[in-house]
Amino acid sequence: MCGITGWVAFERDLAAEQSDRAVLDAMTATQTCRGPDAGGVHLETHAVLGHRRLAVIDIEGGVQPMTVEHDGRTLAALTYSGEVYNHRELRAELEAAGHRFRTRSDTEVVLHAYLEWGEGLAERLNGMFAFAIWDARREELLLVRDRMGVKPLYYHPTPDGVLFGSEVKAILAHPSVRRVVDLDGLRELLAHARTPGLTPYRGIHEVRPGHVVRVRRSGVSVRRYWALEAREHADSLENTIATVRALLEDIVHRQLDADVPLCSLLSGGLDSSAVTALAARTLGAAGAGPVRSFAVDFAGQGAHFHADAVRQTQDGPYARMLAQHVGADHHVVELDAAELSDQSHRATVLRARDLPAGVGDMDISLLLLFKGVRERSTVALSGESADELFGGYRWFHDPEAIAADTFPWTLDLSRIAGPGSAPRERLLDDGLLAKLDLDGYRRARYREALAEVPHLEHADPLERRMREISYLNLTRFVCILLDRKDRMSMANGLEVRVPFCDHRLVQYVFNTPWAMKSFDGREKSLLRAAVRDVLPDEIADRVKSPYPVSADPNYPVVLRAELARLAARQESPALDLLDRRRLADALAPDTDPHTVRLAADLALDLDAWLTDYRVTLEL
């Protein structure tokens, strides 16, 4: 995995001025965490590309930016982030068409695929990717993002071209970009309903999943090359289960392709256990040794953990059970309250996200887990996105959430932080909340999303509604988690792959009737049936448990102490956004610090963001 960036300006010679090269170098340097192994730039008159590399396939040959020349003239240049899992098949097809390769890298396959098929290459790629191709013959730029949005890509149109980067920070490094967040930007930040294409920063857009952006002298155009479609599902339940299993086996096999140490992320839940077990089988059959697995845990979790409606069981025992079952080389990264509350870790999370997240230890623990993983592996397989695909979350099965006239997960957010947690907006000023009207913003975005849902004729009301719930999760919720996983992993130079985001599996399961997805009366029926034979019954039958949070009572106490320090600093910029009375109540000795855990996290993140990123709020 890598970090990419670049600058197109049709009205200036970017290769001539040393000051422009210095700007490109600064933009590229912001991506060093994504690509710690090497860096490079490519200069053309009207386009300059930057690249930071995390070497995974063809360590020696896959240097970037990569170019193709003819008669001493550059035809096209590519800066690429991601993995294309069908690169071997595409290479064979391209070689048959006359293309010649000098490396084993999938990067070169993507470049030649563009020369052969133009922007139609996007439809042929199976993988997670975000890349930019400068066509020197036509003087135009192509930005391409994978179907599910696993890999990020942003762009900022300028009067004579565009700036782009894997992360917003690459664009912000350009001196012409103003760091402005207006009311709509703040709404997008706080609504917990990600709108494809938008960012909180004014003028900075994301390339939407499954889309191509083309930049010419005449302007910027956008084309969708993939979307979820409504298709009749003709397979029986037995054949559907067999198809899911066959797809998963093929996907995991493809995603084990790496020239560097590889592992799995193992929580002990159904999703990560399925990926780990299938990976163990594939590696074992190839004589490649045991799969390496990693889990996160918290010091004293056993003593402090109390089961509730959201988290009925701890992850640790189940992760160890699965590791023993498949013979994995298992490692546990254990964290304590001091590490979770360390402000340097909070600052790292902020720099990774470029935005305040307000989810506290859930981000920090993931960051530190990936730090521990990176000490032994460069690539990790994850179970992310199975819940959105197979219907694993509570809101897929809660009649109130299903019937709600809004994004169903918004009813459940506080519960994820633990029993008694109050909403994270609790400390915001009433006047600001009235201007934001977050409920109204969510309703408007919800209506937009519903209008996109593809339906089959003659579907009964329940099937129609569950298709809507699935679509919302696969286009508006999963992107929040994929973004989080990408930022926390790439902050450590770790590549995380997500088998459940393979577009073949997503399209197939999306069109599987809800009655099949819940045929045994539980969540994720299809997935459980497809992988039960490779799992212990205790794990196959385990009830869904969200990503863990620390149960250490010291953590919310330390967090509130940080909030008190913020309140005591008159220069804290977040104070202008907070209600002083509510802040005082949150800091009162008789207030349970756990109840303000999310709100304190958001306040601390906002303060650090406004300070470090020098953001101008135009509210």
XYZ file of C-alpha atoms in Angstrom:
619
model
C 0.000 0.000 0.000
C 1.193 3.494 -0.708
C 0.505 7.210 -0.562
C -0.037 9.199 -3.749
C -0.317 12.882 -4.546
C 0.025 15.315 -7.404
C -0.721 18.635 -9.030
C -2.037 19.479 -12.495
C -1.876 23.069 -13.746
C -2.600 23.717 -17.422
C -1.587 27.388 -17.269
C 1.952 27.005 -15.877
C 5.134 25.006 -16.341
C 5.327 22.955 -13.147
C 8.624 21.340 -14.113
C 10.453 24.652 -14.525
C 10.127 26.313 -11.120
C 12.077 25.064 -8.120
C 9.394 26.494 -5.853
C 6.777 24.249 -7.472
C 9.033 21.232 -6.977
C 9.366 22.194 -3.320
C 5.566 22.249 -3.003
C 5.314 18.794 -4.590
C 7.993 17.501 -2.227
C 6.031 18.874 0.744
C 2.810 17.254 -0.489
C 4.594 13.945 -1.019
C 6.247 14.078 2.409
C 2.821 14.136 4.087
C 2.324 10.586 2.784
C 5.508 9.112 4.252
C 3.571 7.165 6.892
C 1.646 5.420 4.118
C 4.839 4.563 2.265
C 7.872 4.299 4.549
C 10.005 2.238 2.148
C 10.722 4.656 -0.717
C 9.593 7.819 -2.433
C 9.718 9.422 -5.839
C 8.314 12.135 -8.094
C 7.588 12.499 -11.797
C 7.683 15.905 -13.493
C 5.891 16.975 -16.665
C 5.193 20.463 -17.943
C 1.616 20.568 -16.667
C 1.564 17.671 -14.222
C 3.742 16.535 -11.334
C 3.163 13.282 -9.453
C 4.432 12.219 -6.029
C 4.600 8.779 -4.478
C 5.517 7.136 -1.181
C 5.859 3.358 -1.339
C 5.049 0.503 0.995
C 6.678 -2.355 -0.888
C 4.498 -5.506 -0.906
C 4.797 -7.135 -4.345
C 8.012 -7.126 -6.431
C 10.089 -5.256 -3.866
C 12.847 -4.342 -6.318
C 10.818 -3.721 -9.456
C 7.706 -1.846 -8.384
C 9.277 1.616 -8.062
C 6.939 4.597 -8.542
C 5.845 6.869 -10.091
C 5.994 4.411 -12.990
C 6.096 5.447 -16.636
C 5.781 3.937 -20.094
C 7.898 5.485 -22.837
C 8.071 5.153 -26.613
C 10.896 6.563 -28.732
C 12.192 8.479 -25.702
C 8.818 10.136 -25.036
C 6.606 9.477 -22.001
C 3.234 8.092 -22.968
C 1.750 7.852 -19.467
C 2.833 8.074 -15.826
C 1.164 6.358 -12.877
C 1.165 6.919 -9.128
C -0.711 4.035 -7.566
C -1.881 2.812 -4.174
C -3.450 -0.570 -3.600
C -3.500 -4.165 -4.691
C -5.034 -5.685 -7.807
C -5.703 -9.322 -7.023
C -6.311 -10.439 -10.611
C -3.082 -8.908 -11.923
C -1.740 -12.229 -13.147
C -4.752 -12.888 -15.374
C -4.646 -9.327 -16.694
C -0.918 -9.597 -17.360
C -1.475 -12.714 -19.475
C -4.240 -10.993 -21.426
C -2.096 -7.917 -22.025
C 0.931 -9.979 -23.059
C -1.263 -11.757 -25.588
C -2.172 -8.311 -26.930
C 1.503 -7.457 -27.389
C 2.431 -5.670 -24.170
C 5.839 -6.364 -22.650
C 6.602 -6.100 -18.935
C 9.830 -5.367 -17.092
C 8.599 -6.053 -13.525
C 6.386 -8.518 -11.622
C 4.369 -5.731 -9.998
C 0.633 -5.188 -10.254
C 1.470 -1.498 -10.684
C 2.872 -2.109 -14.147
C -0.185 -4.187 -15.040
C -2.450 -1.247 -14.174
C -0.335 1.107 -16.301
C -0.426 -1.156 -19.360
C -4.122 -1.834 -18.790
C -4.692 1.887 -19.218
C -2.735 1.942 -22.479
C -4.848 -0.957 -23.748
C -8.328 -0.075 -22.454
C -8.232 3.587 -21.465
C -10.483 4.510 -18.567
C -12.322 1.222 -19.176
C -9.506 -0.443 -17.225
C -11.392 0.292 -13.994
C -14.096 -2.278 -14.742
C -11.454 -4.991 -15.257
C -9.654 -4.592 -11.919
C -10.411 -6.760 -8.895
C -8.900 -5.213 -5.808
C -8.571 -2.231 -3.523
C -6.956 0.715 -5.247
C -6.714 4.446 -5.733
C -4.495 5.795 -8.474
C -3.752 8.691 -10.800
C -2.611 8.366 -14.413
C -1.238 11.318 -16.339
C -1.708 10.741 -20.062
C 1.084 12.817 -21.581
C -0.234 12.271 -25.112
C -3.598 13.881 -24.365
C -2.516 16.032 -21.427
C -5.227 14.739 -19.117
C -5.372 13.173 -15.671
C -7.395 10.161 -14.601
C -8.248 9.517 -10.935
C -9.685 6.057 -10.186
C -10.996 4.570 -6.930
C -12.015 0.998 -6.128
C -15.657 -0.056 -6.040
C -16.154 -0.132 -2.264
C -13.853 2.764 -1.386
C -11.337 0.686 0.552
C -8.499 2.996 -0.483
C -9.004 6.758 -0.121
C -8.491 9.438 -2.782
C -9.243 13.162 -2.598
C -9.085 16.051 -5.049
C -9.371 19.826 -5.034
C -10.205 21.579 -8.326
C -8.199 24.750 -8.966
C -8.750 27.516 -11.547
C -6.354 25.805 -13.970
C -6.291 22.163 -12.884
C -6.445 20.035 -9.755
C -4.612 18.905 -6.622
C -5.035 15.336 -5.379
C -3.805 12.971 -2.690
C -4.456 9.761 -0.767
C -5.192 11.901 2.273
C -6.492 15.426 2.706
C -3.212 16.467 4.335
C -1.445 16.160 0.975
C -3.794 18.765 -0.516
C -3.600 20.989 2.569
C 0.187 21.087 2.118
C -0.301 23.224 -0.994
C -0.016 26.926 -0.078
C -3.031 27.976 -2.163
C -5.518 25.812 -0.239
C -7.595 27.496 2.445
C -8.491 25.309 5.435
C -12.134 26.320 5.709
C -14.958 24.345 7.322
C -18.460 25.806 7.068
C -21.775 24.698 8.570
C -22.298 21.943 6.019
C -18.748 20.752 6.602
C -19.298 20.591 10.350
C -22.595 18.798 9.768
C -20.838 16.220 7.636
C -18.252 15.809 10.383
C -20.766 15.274 13.177
C -23.767 13.561 11.575
C -22.180 10.088 11.443
C -23.729 9.556 8.026
C -20.953 9.855 5.483
C -22.011 11.372 2.178
C -20.037 9.901 -0.731
C -18.009 12.558 -2.489
C -18.063 15.115 0.325
C -15.497 16.088 2.953
C -15.827 18.613 5.784
C -13.217 20.835 4.095
C -14.695 23.365 1.667
C -13.579 22.707 -1.899
C -11.996 19.308 -1.188
C -13.867 16.286 -2.539
C -13.348 12.566 -2.346
C -13.370 10.447 -5.461
C -16.521 8.422 -4.867
C -16.174 4.637 -4.640
C -16.623 3.044 -8.054
C -15.979 6.322 -9.863
C -13.475 7.805 -12.291
C -12.587 11.518 -12.321
C -11.092 12.918 -15.533
C -9.300 16.280 -15.557
C -8.838 18.101 -18.874
C -8.199 21.690 -19.878
C -11.945 21.974 -20.380
C -12.653 20.994 -16.780
C -13.407 18.075 -14.474
C -15.807 15.260 -15.342
C -16.968 12.308 -13.221
C -18.116 8.849 -14.371
C -19.494 5.995 -12.311
C -18.136 2.645 -13.461
C -19.717 0.401 -10.795
C -22.713 0.408 -8.480
C -24.843 -2.097 -6.640
C -27.545 -3.420 -8.962
C -30.862 -5.161 -8.336
C -30.763 -8.660 -9.815
C -33.079 -11.607 -9.415
C -31.598 -14.303 -7.179
C -32.368 -17.708 -8.665
C -30.107 -19.925 -6.509
C -31.481 -22.226 -3.845
C -30.389 -21.770 -0.249
C -28.007 -24.710 -0.573
C -26.448 -23.308 -3.740
C -26.269 -19.835 -2.236
C -24.303 -21.105 0.767
C -21.984 -23.039 -1.556
C -21.453 -19.969 -3.760
C -20.587 -17.785 -0.771
C -18.070 -20.389 0.393
C -16.503 -20.742 -3.058
C -16.191 -16.977 -3.425
C -14.614 -16.630 0.028
C -12.063 -19.353 -0.697
C -11.071 -17.691 -3.969
C -10.936 -14.225 -2.396
C -8.776 -15.268 0.561
C -6.461 -17.233 -1.738
C -5.964 -14.155 -3.932
C -5.445 -11.831 -0.988
C -2.644 -13.949 0.470
C -0.429 -12.768 -2.409
C 2.521 -10.846 -0.906
C 6.318 -10.809 -0.922
C 6.404 -9.625 2.707
C 5.227 -11.105 6.050
C 1.450 -11.450 6.219
C -1.044 -12.061 9.053
C -4.700 -11.882 10.037
C -6.521 -9.661 12.518
C -8.371 -12.019 14.859
C -11.023 -10.836 17.326
C -12.612 -14.241 17.867
C -15.816 -13.142 16.151
C -17.369 -14.963 13.216
C -15.940 -12.638 10.530
C -12.268 -12.512 11.498
C -12.323 -16.176 12.507
C -13.654 -17.168 9.083
C -10.904 -15.216 7.303
C -8.203 -16.609 9.612
C -9.410 -20.190 9.262
C -9.615 -20.017 5.461
C -6.184 -18.368 5.325
C -4.760 -21.106 7.550
C -6.152 -23.770 5.224
C -4.737 -22.100 2.124
C -1.305 -21.548 3.642
C -1.242 -25.082 5.008
C -2.099 -26.594 1.639
C 0.729 -24.594 0.062
C 3.203 -25.659 2.752
C 3.641 -22.031 3.759
C 3.518 -22.606 7.512
C 0.953 -21.435 10.076
C -1.003 -18.250 9.701
C 0.128 -15.475 12.050
C -2.745 -13.765 13.917
C -3.085 -10.691 16.138
C -5.647 -9.516 18.670
C -6.021 -6.507 20.943
C -6.837 -6.730 24.652
C -6.837 -4.410 27.638
C -5.003 -4.764 30.941
C -7.379 -5.962 33.644
C -10.200 -6.471 31.138
C -11.178 -9.779 32.700
C -11.634 -8.218 36.125
C -13.485 -5.105 34.909
C -15.600 -6.512 32.075
C -19.363 -6.657 32.625
C -21.586 -8.209 29.978
C -24.345 -6.022 28.549
C -26.804 -6.087 25.659
C -24.149 -4.880 23.203
C -21.112 -6.873 24.361
C -22.156 -10.152 25.906
C -18.716 -11.774 25.801
C -15.044 -10.795 25.775
C -13.013 -11.312 22.622
C -9.841 -12.736 24.154
C -10.941 -16.290 24.981
C -12.556 -16.756 21.567
C -9.528 -15.431 19.696
C -7.303 -17.884 21.567
C -9.766 -20.699 20.861
C -9.725 -20.071 17.110
C -5.941 -19.679 17.047
C -5.557 -23.034 18.757
C -8.152 -24.616 16.450
C -6.279 -23.657 13.260
C -2.755 -23.781 14.718
C -2.132 -20.064 14.292
C 0.945 -18.260 15.559
C -1.125 -15.974 17.769
C -0.070 -12.666 19.366
C -1.979 -10.384 21.749
C -1.288 -6.643 21.934
C -2.318 -5.632 25.481
C -2.959 -1.975 26.278
C -3.481 -0.138 29.553
C -5.285 3.086 30.507
C -2.061 5.127 30.408
C -1.409 4.178 26.788
C -5.015 4.818 25.768
C -5.048 8.276 27.342
C -1.582 9.310 26.169
C -2.064 12.610 24.338
C 0.697 11.808 21.875
C -1.393 8.888 20.639
C -4.432 11.140 20.320
C -2.304 13.539 18.264
C -1.170 10.691 16.005
C -4.779 9.643 15.438
C -5.711 13.206 14.529
C -2.826 13.512 12.063
C -3.813 10.190 10.532
C -7.463 11.165 10.077
C -6.994 14.902 9.325
C -10.266 15.318 11.224
C -11.559 14.977 14.789
C -13.291 11.615 15.166
C -14.442 11.757 18.770
C -14.304 7.998 19.322
C -11.330 8.048 21.665
C -9.918 4.744 22.784
C -11.516 2.841 19.886
C -9.222 4.718 17.483
C -6.223 4.778 19.793
C -6.415 1.075 20.580
C -6.654 0.263 16.863
C -3.659 2.490 16.171
C -1.612 0.745 18.859
C -2.777 -2.707 17.767
C -1.519 -1.942 14.260
C 1.737 -0.650 15.675
C 2.245 -4.026 17.348
C 1.243 -5.897 14.196
C 3.680 -3.887 12.079
C 6.601 -5.086 14.188
C 6.082 -8.588 12.748
C 4.006 -8.189 9.566
C 3.511 -5.792 6.669
C 0.130 -7.049 5.414
C -2.933 -8.070 7.446
C -6.260 -9.614 6.446
C -9.333 -8.239 8.211
C -12.946 -9.281 8.732
C -14.199 -5.727 8.173
C -17.460 -5.249 6.196
C -18.999 -8.677 6.853
C -21.590 -7.142 9.189
C -22.728 -4.643 6.564
C -22.854 -7.353 3.916
C -24.454 -10.256 5.782
C -26.620 -8.311 8.267
C -24.616 -8.606 11.454
C -25.475 -5.425 13.327
C -28.258 -5.052 15.876
C -30.084 -2.579 13.662
C -30.659 -5.237 10.992
C -32.801 -7.154 13.483
C -34.332 -4.442 15.681
C -37.895 -3.594 14.536
C -37.537 -0.030 15.842
C -34.343 0.557 13.860
C -35.743 -1.086 10.734
C -38.825 1.141 10.864
C -36.897 4.323 11.711
C -37.063 7.089 9.128
C -33.307 7.704 9.359
C -29.979 5.902 9.176
C -30.599 2.962 11.525
C -27.168 2.985 13.178
C -27.664 6.520 14.513
C -30.016 5.045 17.134
C -27.228 2.839 18.480
C -24.115 5.022 18.557
C -23.892 5.788 22.269
C -24.330 2.120 23.195
C -21.172 1.209 21.308
C -19.075 3.199 23.806
C -20.577 1.209 26.672
C -23.603 1.356 29.000
C -24.602 4.836 30.140
C -22.635 6.772 27.525
C -24.236 10.046 26.488
C -24.192 11.386 22.894
C -20.863 12.851 21.824
C -22.543 16.208 20.953
C -23.617 16.585 24.599
C -21.118 19.368 25.368
C -21.705 21.460 22.239
C -23.294 24.920 22.529
C -27.085 25.036 22.111
C -26.889 27.865 19.603
C -24.413 25.923 17.493
C -26.535 22.766 17.668
C -29.586 24.755 16.540
C -27.675 26.134 13.541
C -26.327 22.696 12.681
C -29.729 20.950 12.882
C -28.022 17.576 12.679
C -31.342 15.716 12.633
C -32.437 17.715 9.610
C -29.126 17.151 7.876
C -29.351 13.392 8.487
C -32.913 13.329 7.139
C -31.864 15.099 3.940
C -28.899 12.789 3.373
C -31.048 9.782 4.233
C -33.584 10.771 1.567
C -30.783 11.146 -0.989
C -29.468 7.702 -0.157
C -32.902 6.049 -0.342
C -33.451 7.533 -3.800
C -30.386 5.614 -5.035
C -31.486 2.162 -3.874
C -32.065 -0.277 -6.761
C -35.215 -2.327 -6.252
C -36.770 -5.364 -7.862
C -40.352 -5.207 -9.045
C -42.927 -7.053 -6.970
C -40.714 -7.281 -3.858
C -42.723 -7.537 -0.637
C -42.458 -4.671 1.869
C -40.019 -6.447 4.206
C -37.705 -7.478 1.379
C -37.821 -3.956 -0.031
C -36.989 -2.405 3.334
C -34.152 -4.827 4.088
C -32.650 -4.081 0.673
C -32.699 -0.415 1.673
C -31.057 -1.162 5.027
C -28.373 -3.216 3.263
C -27.738 -0.466 0.716
C -27.424 2.192 3.415
C -24.897 0.066 5.279
C -22.862 -0.750 2.180
C -22.712 2.839 0.909
C -23.057 5.110 3.964
C -21.815 3.170 7.009
C -19.090 0.809 5.868
C -17.107 3.755 4.466
C -16.782 5.157 8.006
C -15.165 1.935 9.221
C -13.034 1.412 6.117
C -11.739 4.961 6.437
C -10.903 4.394 10.106
C -9.104 1.134 9.396
C -7.147 2.624 6.504
C -5.962 5.652 8.501
C -4.971 3.759 11.631
C -3.157 1.039 9.669
C -1.373 3.341 7.231
C -0.230 5.565 10.094
C 1.919 2.554 10.939
C 2.852 1.617 7.374
C 0.645 -1.481 7.554
C -1.495 -2.698 4.662
C -4.895 -4.085 5.700
C -6.857 -6.132 3.188
C -10.611 -6.656 3.426
C -11.802 -9.889 1.735
C -15.467 -9.143 2.416
C -15.228 -6.072 0.165
C -14.566 -8.119 -2.968
C -17.141 -6.714 -5.386
C -18.183 -10.158 -6.647
C -19.183 -11.228 -3.144
C -20.806 -7.873 -2.366
C -22.967 -7.887 -5.497
C -24.003 -11.511 -4.978
C -24.932 -11.215 -1.307
C -26.639 -7.834 -1.797
C -29.145 -9.555 -4.084
C -29.659 -12.590 -1.855
C -33.164 -12.392 -0.321
C -33.347 -11.364 3.320
C -35.091 -14.637 4.150
C -31.906 -16.447 3.149
C -29.619 -14.000 4.954
C -31.535 -14.739 8.175
C -32.723 -18.270 7.475
C -31.723 -19.612 10.914
C -33.341 -16.705 12.741
C -30.017 -15.051 13.559
C -27.557 -12.505 12.237
C -25.203 -13.481 9.391
C -26.935 -16.804 8.695
C -25.351 -17.247 5.267
C -21.822 -16.576 6.438
C -22.184 -18.863 9.448
C -23.454 -21.690 7.266
C -20.729 -21.150 4.670
C -17.822 -21.435 7.137
C -19.171 -23.475 10.046
C -17.083 -26.509 9.096
C -13.798 -24.629 9.642
C -14.758 -23.117 13.024
C -15.393 -24.382 16.539
C -19.127 -24.366 17.296
C -18.576 -21.868 20.120
C -17.278 -19.313 17.607
C -19.721 -20.153 14.821
C -22.579 -19.601 17.274
C -21.126 -16.601 19.090
C -23.373 -13.518 19.190
C -22.019 -10.440 17.414
C -19.863 -8.207 19.633
C -18.664 -4.763 18.446
C -15.042 -3.646 18.462
C -13.961 -3.675 22.140
C -13.543 -0.688 24.427
C -11.527 -0.617 27.597
C -13.491 -1.510 30.736
C -10.744 -0.039 32.940
C -12.475 2.484 35.264
C -9.312 4.603 35.244
C -9.653 5.464 31.553
C -12.726 7.769 31.763
C -11.220 9.379 34.898
C -8.016 10.252 33.043
C -10.058 11.419 30.067
C -12.068 13.801 32.228
C -8.852 15.173 33.712
C -7.746 16.075 30.171
C -11.108 17.757 29.633
C -10.560 19.790 32.796
C -7.200 20.979 31.471
C -8.881 22.056 28.233
C -11.515 24.017 30.180
C -8.815 25.761 32.225
C -6.988 27.080 29.136
C -8.732 30.240 27.986
C -6.962 29.996 24.627
C -8.510 26.588 23.857
C -10.323 27.135 20.530
C -12.868 24.400 21.252
C -14.321 26.479 24.091
C -16.084 28.651 21.497
C -18.050 25.580 20.421
C -18.888 24.235 23.879
C -21.619 25.031 26.401
C -19.813 26.271 29.534
C -22.584 25.128 31.872
C -22.610 21.603 30.475
C -18.833 21.556 30.573
C -18.922 22.482 34.268
C -21.521 19.765 34.922
C -19.356 17.191 33.154
C -16.437 18.130 35.394
C -18.453 18.075 38.614
C -17.196 15.512 41.165
C -20.584 13.771 41.374
C -20.830 13.188 37.600
C -20.014 9.670 36.479
C -17.034 10.203 34.150
C -18.163 7.327 31.947
C -21.330 9.172 30.949
C -19.278 11.956 29.317
C -16.697 9.664 27.738
C -17.759 10.256 24.119
C -18.437 13.953 24.657
C -15.026 14.480 26.249
C -13.344 12.659 23.389
C -15.050 14.903 20.834
C -14.176 18.093 22.733
C -10.513 17.098 23.024
C -10.341 16.121 19.356
C -11.972 19.366 18.230
C -9.534 21.420 20.277
C -6.481 19.626 18.912
C -7.797 19.816 15.334
C -8.562 23.540 15.440
C -5.137 24.190 16.955
C -2.919 21.907 14.893
C -4.653 22.245 11.529
C -5.270 26.005 11.789
C -8.828 25.517 10.577
C -11.013 28.518 9.830
C -14.619 27.912 10.875
C -17.149 29.901 8.855
C -20.369 29.176 10.695
